[in-house]
Amino acid sequence: MLRVEKVSTFYGNIQALRDVTLRARRGRITTIIGANGAGKTTLLRTILGLTQARHGHVFFEDEEITKLPPERIVRMGISQVPQGRQIFSELSVEDNLQLGAYVRRFKDRAEIQRDKEFVFELFPVLYDRRRQTAGTLSGGEQQMLAIARALMSRPKLLLLDEPSMGLAPKVIQSIFKTLFELHEKGLTILIVEQDAKIALEASDYCYVMRTGKIALEGSAKELLENEEVKRIYLG
Ligand SMILES: Nc1ncnc2c1ncn2[C@@H]1O[C@H](COP(=O)(O)OP(=O)(O)O)[C@@H](O)[C@H]1O
Ligand SMILES: [Mg+2]
């Protein structure tokens, strides 16, 4: 579904991604683990066209998207849950969801309403708090809102940047349970995580990033047994 081929991305003359090649297969959960600064966020931003790749190509459903503007890419079916949620804290929960649907401005309101009902069913707590400003939500609820907002553009591929960050284990569990439900419904998911244990337990296939490069890859089972992964990432 998504193919990243030999992508290199720079910030000025600092190289953040080096020849990164990976794929996210349709209907699977793929994860990328790596320490802080490894290039995980840069990779997601490059896929979405928020940061330009200097070399290499990105394909989504066999169409090249490398140089397309982010809005086009979202409209084609890729949506992201950014690192640190980045919800609009002054706006209500419901208005945050409405903004997630902006790429579909030509679609009818009834359809957007149905999608809102879908995400409220997925996260009932958001329905209870729909009129509250998003800034008053707990960290876990804000993460749920960020996921719900991303779903409002009806993605085929959902990118998540460190969804577990700063959350209690119980809350993380509940969020991943919802991600598995979405996966069951056919959504393809790509997650980047610093927490290797969570990532490996959740995924079918996993890549390990180190200083802008893919250092290792394999099935979650293979990587859980890999000595280096055990030593460095699973402590
Ligand atoms: N806007 C930026 N300007 C310059 N360097 C950046 C910028 N964003 C990230 N970097 C650098 O790129 C590298 C990768 O960062 P990032 O993609 O955020 O890693 P991760 O998400 O894995 O923590 C780091 O060395 C970081 O300092
Ligand atoms: Mg990051």
Coordinates of N, CA, C and O and ligand atoms in Angstrom, one line a residue, residues 11-12 14-17 34-43 83 161-162 192 194 209, ligand 1:
Y11 N 17.6 18.7 6.7 CA 17.3 20.0 7.2 C 18.5 20.9 7.0 O 19.5 20.7 7.7
G12 N 18.4 21.8 6.0 CA 19.6 22.5 5.6 C 20.7 21.5 5.2 O 20.4 20.7 4.2
I14 N 21.9 19.3 7.3 CA 21.9 18.1 8.2 C 21.0 17.0 7.6 O 19.9 17.3 7.3
Q15 N 21.6 15.8 7.4 CA 20.8 14.8 6.8 C 20.1 14.0 7.9 O 20.7 13.4 8.8
A16 N 18.7 14.0 7.9 CA 17.9 13.3 8.9 C 17.5 11.9 8.4 O 17.3 11.0 9.3
L17 N 17.4 11.7 7.1 CA 17.0 10.3 6.6 C 18.1 10.0 5.6 O 18.4 10.8 4.7
G34 N 12.8 3.2 17.3 CA 14.1 3.9 17.2 C 14.2 5.0 18.3 O 13.1 5.5 18.8
A35 N 15.4 5.2 18.7 CA 15.6 6.2 19.8 C 15.2 7.6 19.4 O 15.0 7.9 18.3
N36 N 15.2 8.5 20.4 CA 14.9 9.9 20.2 C 16.0 10.4 19.1 O 17.2 10.1 19.3
G37 N 15.5 11.1 18.1 CA 16.4 11.7 17.1 C 16.8 10.7 16.0 O 17.6 11.1 15.1
A38 N 16.2 9.5 16.0 CA 16.6 8.6 14.9 C 16.0 9.0 13.6 O 16.5 8.5 12.5
G39 N 15.0 9.8 13.6 CA 14.4 10.3 12.3 C 13.0 9.8 12.0 O 12.5 9.9 10.9
K40 N 12.4 9.3 13.1 CA 11.0 8.7 12.9 C 10.0 9.8 12.5 O 9.2 9.6 11.6
T41 N 10.0 10.9 13.2 CA 9.0 12.0 12.9 C 9.3 12.5 11.5 O 8.4 12.8 10.7
T42 N 10.6 12.7 11.1 CA 11.0 13.2 9.8 C 10.5 12.2 8.7 O 10.0 12.7 7.7
L43 N 10.5 10.9 9.0 CA 10.0 10.0 8.0 C 8.5 10.1 7.8 O 8.1 10.2 6.6
Q83 N 3.0 13.6 16.5 CA 3.6 13.5 17.8 C 3.1 14.6 18.7 O 3.0 15.7 18.3
D161 N 2.4 8.9 15.3 CA 3.7 9.2 15.8 C 3.7 9.1 17.3 O 3.2 10.0 18.0
E162 N 4.3 8.1 17.8 CA 4.5 7.9 19.3 C 3.2 8.0 20.0 O 3.0 8.8 20.9
V192 N 5.1 4.8 14.6 CA 6.4 4.9 15.0 C 6.4 5.0 16.6 O 5.5 5.7 17.1
Q194 N 8.9 5.0 20.3 CA 10.2 4.8 21.0 C 10.1 3.6 21.9 O 11.1 2.9 22.2
M209 N 15.0 1.9 13.3 CA 15.8 3.0 12.7 C 16.9 3.5 13.7 O 16.7 3.6 14.9
Ligands
LIG1 N1 13.1 21.3 12.0 C1 14.4 20.7 12.1 N2 15.5 21.4 11.8 C2 16.7 20.9 12.0 N3 16.9 19.6 12.4 C3 15.9 18.9 12.7 C4 14.5 19.4 12.6 N4 13.6 18.4 13.0 C5 14.4 17.4 13.3 N5 15.7 17.6 13.2 C6 16.9 16.7 13.4 O1 16.7 15.6 12.6 C7 17.0 14.4 13.3 C8 15.7 13.4 13.4 O2 14.7 14.0 14.1 P1 13.3 13.4 14.3 O3 12.8 13.0 13.0 O4 12.5 14.3 15.1 O5 13.6 12.1 15.2 P2 12.6 11.2 16.1 O6 11.2 11.5 15.7 O7 13.1 9.8 15.8 O8 13.0 11.6 17.5 C9 17.4 14.8 14.7 O9 18.9 14.8 14.6 C10 16.9 16.2 14.8 O10 17.7 17.0 15.7

